[in-house]
Amino acid sequence: MSGGEGRQAVTSPILVYKIYAEGGRQELVRGANIVGLSARTLKDIVAAGSDSYVLNKSESGGSAQGIMSIFSGGAGIPCSVIAPSVLFEELELKRGTGPVRKPALLEHPGFAK
């Protein structure tokens, strides 16, 4: 791991819900960033859902970008992330800066012309 044990960056969450202890009411938190989220933080997951969310995106940067850009036309490497909903007992959030952007989506490779 670069940067020390447990300090690998974890990508930003797609959806963040604040869940109230009284009644279990859920509130969508828009434009929130999680402070200090790393691979080590994932050990604090209280529960994981049986659902799965698929994110198809074009990943730019990283050590493989230089090598793989010759195959992808320099526009980034298409990748998919499949993950369940997870519940943390406590996380620190901060307000995002700038406008809230919609996630970039790629076509399913099987349906591309």
Coordinates of N, CA and C in Angstrom, one line a residue:
M1 N 0.8 -1.2 0.0 CA 0.0 0.0 0.0 C 0.9 1.2 0.0
S2 N 0.6 2.2 -0.8 CA 1.3 3.4 -0.8 C 0.7 4.4 0.2
G3 N 1.6 5.2 0.8 CA 1.1 6.2 1.8 C 0.8 5.6 3.1
G4 N 1.3 4.4 3.4 CA 1.1 3.8 4.7 C 0.0 2.8 4.8
E5 N 0.1 2.0 5.8 CA -0.9 0.9 6.0 C -2.3 1.5 6.2
G6 N -3.3 1.0 5.4 CA -4.7 1.4 5.6 C -5.0 2.8 5.1
R7 N -4.2 3.5 4.4 CA -4.5 4.8 3.9 C -4.8 4.9 2.4
Q8 N -5.1 3.8 1.8 CA -5.5 3.8 0.4 C -6.8 4.5 0.3
A9 N -6.9 5.4 -0.7 CA -8.2 6.1 -0.9 C -9.3 5.2 -1.3
V10 N -10.5 5.5 -0.9 CA -11.7 4.9 -1.3 C -12.5 5.9 -2.1
T11 N -13.1 5.5 -3.2 CA -13.8 6.5 -4.0 C -15.0 7.1 -3.3
S12 N -15.4 8.2 -3.7 CA -16.6 8.9 -3.1 C -17.8 8.1 -3.2
P13 N -18.7 8.2 -2.2 CA -20.0 7.4 -2.3 C -20.9 8.0 -3.3
I14 N -21.7 7.1 -3.9 CA -22.7 7.5 -4.8 C -23.9 8.2 -4.2
L15 N -24.5 7.5 -3.1 CA -25.6 8.0 -2.4 C -25.2 8.0 -0.9
V16 N -25.6 9.0 -0.1 CA -25.4 9.0 1.3 C -26.7 9.3 2.0
Y17 N -27.1 8.5 2.9 CA -28.4 8.7 3.6 C -28.0 8.8 5.1
K18 N -28.7 9.8 5.7 CA -28.6 10.0 7.2 C -29.8 9.2 7.7
I19 N -29.5 8.3 8.7 CA -30.6 7.5 9.3 C -30.7 7.9 10.7
Y20 N -31.9 8.3 11.1 CA -32.2 8.7 12.4 C -32.5 7.6 13.3
A21 N -32.0 7.6 14.5 CA -32.2 6.5 15.5 C -33.6 6.3 15.9
E22 N -34.3 7.4 16.0 CA -35.7 7.4 16.4 C -36.6 7.2 15.2
G23 N -37.1 6.0 15.0 CA -38.0 5.7 13.9 C -37.3 5.2 12.7
G24 N -36.0 5.4 12.6 CA -35.3 4.9 11.4 C -35.5 5.7 10.1
R25 N -36.0 6.9 10.3 CA -36.3 7.8 9.1 C -34.9 8.0 8.3
Q26 N -35.0 7.9 7.0 CA -33.8 8.2 6.2 C -33.9 9.5 5.4
E27 N -32.8 10.2 5.3 CA -32.8 11.5 4.7 C -31.6 11.5 3.7
L28 N -31.9 11.7 2.4 CA -30.8 11.8 1.4 C -30.0 13.0 1.7
V29 N -28.6 12.8 1.7 CA -27.7 13.9 1.9 C -27.0 14.2 0.6
R30 N -27.3 15.3 0.0 CA -26.8 15.6 -1.3 C -25.5 16.4 -1.2
G31 N -24.5 16.1 -2.1 CA -23.3 16.8 -2.1 C -22.4 16.6 -0.9
A32 N -22.5 15.5 -0.2 CA -21.7 15.3 1.0 C -20.5 14.5 0.6
N33 N -19.4 14.8 1.3 CA -18.1 14.1 1.1 C -17.8 13.5 2.5
I34 N -17.3 12.3 2.5 CA -17.0 11.6 3.7 C -15.5 12.0 4.1
V35 N -15.3 12.4 5.3 CA -14.0 12.8 5.7 C -13.2 11.6 6.2
G36 N -12.0 11.4 5.8 CA -11.1 10.4 6.3 C -11.5 9.0 5.9
L37 N -12.3 8.8 4.9 CA -12.6 7.4 4.4 C -11.4 6.8 3.8
S38 N -11.1 5.6 4.3 CA -10.0 4.9 3.7 C -10.3 3.4 3.7
A39 N -9.4 2.6 3.2 CA -9.6 1.1 3.2 C -9.8 0.6 4.7
R40 N -9.0 1.2 5.6 CA -9.1 0.9 7.0 C -10.5 1.1 7.6
T41 N -11.1 2.2 7.1 CA -12.5 2.6 7.6 C -13.5 1.5 7.3
L42 N -13.3 0.7 6.3 CA -14.2 -0.3 5.9 C -14.4 -1.4 6.9
K43 N -13.5 -1.5 7.9 CA -13.6 -2.5 9.0 C -14.7 -2.1 9.9
D44 N -15.2 -0.9 9.9 CA -16.2 -0.3 10.8 C -17.6 -0.5 10.2
I45 N -17.8 -1.2 9.1 CA -19.1 -1.5 8.5 C -19.9 -2.3 9.5
V46 N -21.1 -1.7 9.9 CA -22.0 -2.4 10.8 C -22.9 -3.5 10.1
A47 N -23.3 -3.1 8.9 CA -24.2 -4.1 8.1 C -24.0 -3.8 6.6
A48 N -24.3 -4.8 5.8 CA -24.3 -4.6 4.4 C -25.6 -5.2 3.9
G49 N -26.2 -4.5 2.9 CA -27.5 -4.9 2.3 C -27.3 -6.1 1.3
S50 N -28.4 -6.7 1.0 CA -28.4 -7.8 0.0 C -28.6 -7.2 -1.4
D51 N -28.8 -5.9 -1.5 CA -28.9 -5.3 -2.8 C -27.5 -5.1 -3.4
S52 N -27.4 -4.7 -4.6 CA -26.1 -4.3 -5.2 C -26.4 -3.1 -6.1
Y53 N -25.4 -2.2 -6.2 CA -25.5 -1.0 -7.0 C -24.3 -1.1 -8.0
V54 N -24.6 -0.9 -9.2 CA -23.5 -1.0 -10.3 C -23.2 0.5 -10.8
L55 N -21.9 0.8 -10.8 CA -21.5 2.1 -11.3 C -20.5 1.8 -12.4
N56 N -20.9 2.2 -13.6 CA -20.0 2.1 -14.8 C -19.5 3.5 -15.0
K57 N -18.1 3.6 -15.1 CA -17.5 4.9 -15.2 C -16.2 4.8 -16.0
S58 N -15.7 5.9 -16.4 CA -14.4 6.0 -17.0 C -13.4 6.5 -16.0
E59 N -12.4 5.6 -15.7 CA -11.5 6.0 -14.6 C -10.3 6.6 -15.3
S60 N -9.9 7.8 -14.9 CA -8.7 8.5 -15.4 C -7.7 8.6 -14.2
G61 N -6.5 8.5 -14.6 CA -5.4 8.6 -13.6 C -5.0 7.2 -13.1
G62 N -4.1 7.2 -12.1 CA -3.6 5.9 -11.6 C -2.4 5.4 -12.4
S63 N -1.8 4.4 -11.9 CA -0.5 4.0 -12.5 C -0.8 3.2 -13.8
A64 N -1.9 2.6 -14.0 CA -2.2 1.9 -15.2 C -2.6 2.9 -16.3
Q65 N -3.0 4.1 -16.0 CA -3.5 5.0 -17.0 C -2.5 5.2 -18.2
G66 N -1.2 5.4 -17.9 CA -0.3 5.6 -19.0 C -0.2 4.4 -19.9
I67 N -0.2 3.3 -19.4 CA -0.1 2.1 -20.2 C -1.4 1.8 -21.0
M68 N -2.5 1.9 -20.3 CA -3.8 1.5 -20.9 C -4.4 2.6 -21.8
S69 N -3.9 3.8 -21.7 CA -4.4 4.9 -22.5 C -4.3 4.6 -24.0
I70 N -3.3 3.8 -24.4 CA -3.1 3.5 -25.8 C -4.3 2.6 -26.3
F71 N -4.9 1.9 -25.4 CA -6.0 1.0 -25.8 C -7.4 1.7 -25.7
S72 N -7.4 2.8 -24.9 CA -8.7 3.4 -24.6 C -8.8 4.8 -25.3
G73 N -7.9 5.1 -26.2 CA -8.0 6.4 -26.9 C -7.6 7.6 -26.0
G74 N -7.0 7.3 -24.8 CA -6.7 8.4 -23.9 C -7.8 9.0 -23.2
A75 N -9.0 8.5 -23.3 CA -10.2 9.0 -22.6 C -10.5 8.4 -21.2
G76 N -9.6 7.6 -20.8 CA -9.8 6.9 -19.5 C -10.1 5.4 -19.7
I77 N -10.0 4.7 -18.6 CA -10.2 3.2 -18.7 C -11.7 2.9 -18.2
P78 N -12.5 2.3 -19.1 CA -13.8 1.9 -18.6 C -13.7 0.9 -17.5
C79 N -14.5 1.1 -16.4 CA -14.5 0.2 -15.3 C -15.9 0.1 -14.7
S80 N -16.1 -1.0 -14.0 CA -17.4 -1.1 -13.3 C -17.1 -1.5 -11.9
V81 N -17.9 -0.9 -11.0 CA -17.8 -1.2 -9.6 C -19.2 -1.7 -9.1
I82 N -19.3 -2.8 -8.5 CA -20.5 -3.4 -8.0 C -20.4 -3.5 -6.5
A83 N -21.3 -2.9 -5.7 CA -21.1 -2.9 -4.3 C -22.5 -2.9 -3.6
P84 N -22.7 -3.4 -2.5 CA -24.0 -3.4 -1.7 C -24.1 -2.1 -1.0
S85 N -25.2 -1.8 -0.5 CA -25.4 -0.7 0.5 C -24.7 -1.1 1.7
V86 N -24.0 -0.2 2.4 CA -23.4 -0.5 3.7 C -23.8 0.6 4.7
L87 N -23.7 0.1 6.0 CA -24.1 1.0 7.1 C -23.0 1.1 8.0
F88 N -22.6 2.4 8.3 CA -21.6 2.7 9.3 C -22.3 3.3 10.5
E89 N -21.8 2.9 11.7 CA -22.4 3.5 12.9 C -22.2 5.0 12.9
E90 N -21.0 5.5 12.5 CA -20.7 6.9 12.5 C -19.7 7.2 11.5
L91 N -19.9 8.3 10.8 CA -19.0 8.8 9.8 C -19.0 10.3 9.9
E92 N -17.9 11.0 9.6 CA -17.9 12.4 9.6 C -18.1 12.9 8.1
L93 N -19.0 13.8 7.9 CA -19.3 14.3 6.6 C -19.0 15.8 6.5
K94 N -18.6 16.2 5.3 CA -18.5 17.7 5.1 C -19.2 18.1 3.9
R95 N -19.6 19.3 3.8 CA -20.3 19.8 2.7 C -19.4 19.9 1.5
G96 N -19.9 19.4 0.3 CA -19.1 19.4 -0.9 C -19.0 20.9 -1.4
T97 N -17.9 21.1 -2.2 CA -17.7 22.4 -2.7 C -18.2 22.4 -4.2
G98 N -18.8 23.5 -4.6 CA -19.3 23.6 -6.0 C -20.6 22.9 -6.2
P99 N -21.1 22.9 -7.4 CA -22.4 22.3 -7.7 C -22.3 20.7 -7.6
V100 N -23.4 20.1 -7.3 CA -23.5 18.7 -7.3 C -23.7 18.1 -8.7
R101 N -22.7 17.3 -9.1 CA -22.8 16.8 -10.5 C -23.4 15.4 -10.5
K102 N -24.0 15.1 -11.6 CA -24.5 13.7 -11.8 C -23.3 12.8 -12.1
P103 N -23.3 11.6 -11.7 CA -22.2 10.6 -12.1 C -22.2 10.4 -13.6
A104 N -21.0 10.3 -14.1 CA -20.8 10.0 -15.5 C -21.1 8.6 -15.7
L105 N -21.9 8.3 -16.7 CA -22.3 6.9 -17.0 C -21.8 6.4 -18.4
L106 N -21.4 5.2 -18.5 CA -21.0 4.6 -19.7 C -22.0 3.6 -20.2
E107 N -22.1 3.4 -21.5 CA -23.0 2.4 -22.0 C -22.5 1.0 -21.6
H108 N -23.4 0.1 -21.5 CA -23.1 -1.3 -21.2 C -22.3 -1.8 -22.4
P109 N -21.1 -2.4 -22.2 CA -20.3 -2.9 -23.3 C -21.0 -3.8 -24.3
G110 N -21.9 -4.6 -23.7 CA -22.7 -5.6 -24.6 C -23.7 -4.9 -25.5
F111 N -24.1 -3.7 -25.2 CA -25.0 -3.0 -26.0 C -24.4 -1.9 -26.9
A112 N -23.1 -1.7 -26.8 CA -22.4 -0.7 -27.6 C -22.4 -1.2 -29.1
K113 N -22.5 -0.2 -30.0 CA -22.5 -0.5 -31.4 C -21.1 -0.7 -31.9

